[in-house]
Amino acid sequence: MDFGRVVTAMVTPFDDQLQVNWDQVEPLINYLIEEQQSDSLVICGTTGEAPTLTDDEKLKLIELSVRYSRGRCKIIAGTGSNDTSHTIHFSQKVEKLGVDGLLIVAPYYNRPSQEGLFQHFKAVAESVQTAVILYNVPGRTGVNLDADTTVRLSHISNIVATKDCANTDQLTRILNEAAPGFLVYSGDDSNALPALAVGCQGIISVASHVIGKEMQSMIKYYLEGNIQQAAELHRKLHPVFTGIFRVPSPAPIKHALALKGMETGGVRLPLVRVSEQEGQFIQSLFV
């Protein structure tokens, strides 16, 4: 399964009442595919505020995304939780909607052992036929999916990739030892080029909502051997990579989208909109 080089973890558009703005889903998808050149979209991931979406909202959002993408990009659905049974049940429902992949986050808050993590992902993968992408984000889950455990999981036939927010040392170990064909994506925008340099497939990104075209160019430069141009573009984009995470995501990227004329509304509590000062900072990133 080829999910491309730049995968956007799509925000969920809300209206003024913080209900899902169903009318804005198709324009947002078209914008991300056509203007920002996303190869794939993650629907209902962390950036999509999955923790505050109901299962019914998620199912409708995923179904619409499959329909509106019309095969122009791959659709990956975030279906993971910290309850293995619920993750299996929900993943099986989502699989029927025709998605190309399932993004399964490491169970958060429970802080399972490495064996517990292995058994969780194994049980989920064996319950579906769809391609599974592991998601390791220790800063949010409280647990690191170790390289050794990822390597073990890479030998399960439909576990095809990982989105890993760890440092390049861990990414390199996975790349060295994983099953042939297993793909590694960085989950850290500022690490996109360094991760590519050690052999990663690409980036599952937040910044690509607004600088996706530039990120595609950076990757293209690198793959063509234009290392200096790739590095220069990385340095130019770096303030955006880091600046959009100065306050809890996805409030900053939703503000950045609004600055570009793509209104996606606010964020649901316990997240809050950016302040006026924070909004001015975000605007300064694009001047």
XYZ file of N, CA and C in Angstrom, residues 3-13 28-49 61 65 69 72-78 101 103 133 135 163 185-187 189 202-216 219 241 244-245 249-250 253-254 257 262 264:
234
model
N 0.880 5.140 0.409
C 0.111 6.297 0.880
C 0.760 7.613 0.469
N 1.829 7.532 -0.321
C 2.485 8.733 -0.802
C 3.484 9.289 0.193
N 3.932 10.499 -0.085
C 4.982 11.136 0.722
C 4.446 12.119 1.751
N 3.390 12.877 1.366
C 2.822 13.878 2.271
C 1.378 13.493 2.573
N 1.160 13.121 3.811
C -0.166 12.722 4.285
C -0.648 13.789 5.259
N -1.803 14.352 5.013
C -2.325 15.398 5.892
C -3.299 14.810 6.903
N -3.029 15.067 8.180
C -3.954 14.696 9.255
C -5.011 15.792 9.334
N -6.144 15.573 8.682
C -7.121 16.632 8.422
C -7.868 17.083 9.675
N -8.043 18.406 9.794
C -8.887 18.956 10.848
C -10.342 18.610 10.562
N -11.160 18.657 11.585
C -12.601 18.491 11.420
C -13.253 19.871 11.424
N -13.942 20.248 10.347
C -14.560 21.576 10.316
C -15.791 21.649 11.216
N -13.044 21.388 1.974
C -11.764 21.192 2.664
C -10.967 20.075 2.005
N -11.625 18.974 1.689
C -10.941 17.853 1.038
C -10.422 18.276 -0.333
N -11.242 18.985 -1.095
C -10.795 19.458 -2.414
C -9.582 20.369 -2.286
N -9.619 21.259 -1.318
C -8.501 22.185 -1.082
C -7.218 21.422 -0.740
N -7.317 20.439 0.135
C -6.122 19.696 0.551
C -5.543 18.865 -0.590
N -6.408 18.328 -1.445
C -5.933 17.523 -2.571
C -5.408 18.416 -3.693
N -6.194 19.402 -4.074
C -5.881 20.177 -5.275
C -4.870 21.292 -5.017
N -5.019 22.009 -3.913
C -4.131 23.142 -3.651
C -2.898 22.757 -2.837
N -3.066 21.880 -1.873
C -1.940 21.515 -1.009
C -1.294 20.185 -1.374
N -1.836 19.512 -2.376
C -1.205 18.330 -2.974
C -0.997 17.171 -1.996
N -1.973 16.987 -1.101
C -1.899 15.853 -0.176
C -2.033 14.545 -0.944
N -1.169 13.589 -0.633
C -1.248 12.261 -1.246
C -2.304 11.393 -0.572
N -2.465 11.581 0.728
C -3.455 10.852 1.518
C -3.967 11.783 2.607
N -5.118 11.439 3.165
C -5.689 12.192 4.281
C -5.977 11.247 5.433
N -5.633 11.690 6.640
C -6.052 10.987 7.847
C -7.298 11.685 8.368
N -8.375 10.937 8.503
C -9.641 11.467 8.997
C -9.850 10.969 10.429
N -10.253 11.867 11.308
C -10.532 11.513 12.708
C -9.277 11.081 13.453
N -8.166 11.758 13.163
C -6.967 11.564 13.964
C -6.927 12.588 15.092
N -5.760 12.744 15.699
C -5.608 13.725 16.768
C -5.950 15.120 16.276
N -5.441 15.483 15.091
C -5.693 16.808 14.539
C -7.160 16.987 14.187
N -7.862 15.902 13.927
C -9.288 15.941 13.664
C -10.137 15.955 14.916
N -9.487 16.115 16.072
C -10.173 16.186 17.371
C -10.993 14.928 17.659
N -18.271 11.273 8.987
C -17.152 12.037 8.450
C -16.259 11.159 7.574
N -15.730 11.451 3.523
C -14.374 11.648 3.027
C -14.033 10.652 1.929
N -13.434 12.228 -1.783
C -12.069 12.120 -2.326
C -12.076 11.526 -3.733
N -9.004 10.270 -5.574
C -7.890 11.169 -5.883
C -6.772 11.075 -4.856
N -7.078 10.571 -3.684
C -6.059 10.340 -2.659
C -6.525 9.177 -1.796
N -5.617 8.639 -1.006
C -5.972 7.574 -0.079
C -6.634 8.177 1.165
N -7.589 7.454 1.733
C -8.248 7.873 2.966
C -7.882 6.888 4.079
N -7.288 7.439 5.114
C -6.877 6.669 6.286
C -7.736 7.135 7.456
N -8.370 6.221 8.143
C -9.260 6.583 9.249
C -8.603 6.280 10.592
N -8.662 7.238 11.493
C -8.195 7.006 12.857
C -9.270 6.275 13.636
N -6.898 2.635 4.725
C -6.064 2.256 5.849
C -6.697 2.684 7.161
N -5.543 4.004 10.998
C -4.476 4.507 11.852
C -4.848 4.188 13.294
N -1.934 1.080 10.074
C -0.773 1.920 10.335
C -0.693 2.140 11.841
N 0.520 4.031 15.257
C 0.702 5.449 15.555
C 1.331 5.576 16.937
N 3.342 5.511 11.901
C 3.550 6.945 12.076
C 4.198 7.093 13.433
N 6.711 6.518 8.588
C 6.394 7.937 8.415
C 6.742 8.678 9.697
N 7.358 9.846 9.539
C 7.546 10.708 10.695
C 6.215 11.368 11.030
N 5.959 11.520 12.314
C 4.767 12.236 12.752
C 5.086 13.623 13.249
N 6.414 17.272 12.040
C 6.668 18.097 10.854
C 8.106 18.587 10.770
N 7.949 9.281 4.332
C 7.432 10.637 4.250
C 6.956 11.128 5.593
N 5.941 11.998 5.554
C 5.474 12.686 6.747
C 3.950 12.615 6.823
N 3.440 12.331 8.013
C 2.013 12.519 8.294
C 1.931 13.823 9.059
N 1.351 14.822 8.435
C 1.622 16.216 8.755
C 0.391 17.008 9.166
N 0.664 18.035 9.980
C -0.328 19.064 10.294
C -0.067 20.299 9.428
N 1.202 20.665 9.320
C 1.576 21.867 8.564
C 1.149 21.805 7.109
N 0.990 20.597 6.568
C 0.637 20.457 5.152
C -0.748 20.998 4.828
N -1.534 21.352 5.847
C -2.788 22.067 5.594
C -2.531 23.387 4.871
N -1.378 23.993 5.152
C -1.121 25.339 4.627
C 0.168 25.446 3.814
N 1.096 24.491 3.977
C 2.342 24.507 3.201
C 2.606 23.142 2.570
N 1.539 22.448 2.222
C 1.684 21.119 1.634
C 2.453 21.127 0.323
N 2.170 22.114 -0.530
C 2.883 22.206 -1.808
C 4.380 22.377 -1.584
N 4.725 23.223 -0.637
C 6.137 23.463 -0.344
C 6.802 22.212 0.227
N 6.077 21.468 1.034
C 6.629 20.232 1.585
C 6.838 19.195 0.481
N 5.917 19.138 -0.469
C 6.105 18.234 -1.604
C 7.350 18.638 -2.389
N 10.533 17.554 -0.508
C 10.766 16.120 -0.652
C 11.247 15.789 -2.062
N 6.702 24.847 10.826
C 6.675 23.515 11.438
C 6.541 23.587 12.953
N 3.219 26.314 14.592
C 1.822 25.881 14.676
C 1.574 24.945 15.855
N 2.626 24.648 16.608
C 2.462 23.836 17.815
C 2.799 24.620 19.081
N -2.542 21.959 19.523
C -3.106 21.692 18.198
C -4.477 21.038 18.359
N -5.437 21.323 17.447
C -5.288 21.979 16.148
C -5.722 23.451 16.104
N -3.544 25.577 13.642
C -3.665 25.287 12.207
C -5.046 25.681 11.695
N -6.071 25.612 12.541
C -7.385 26.091 12.128
C -7.350 27.609 11.917
N -5.569 28.209 8.630
C -6.464 27.933 7.514
C -7.413 29.103 7.272
N -9.871 29.448 4.274
C -10.527 28.158 4.452
C -11.023 28.079 5.900
N -12.654 26.694 9.091
C -12.970 25.387 9.671
C -13.461 25.503 11.111
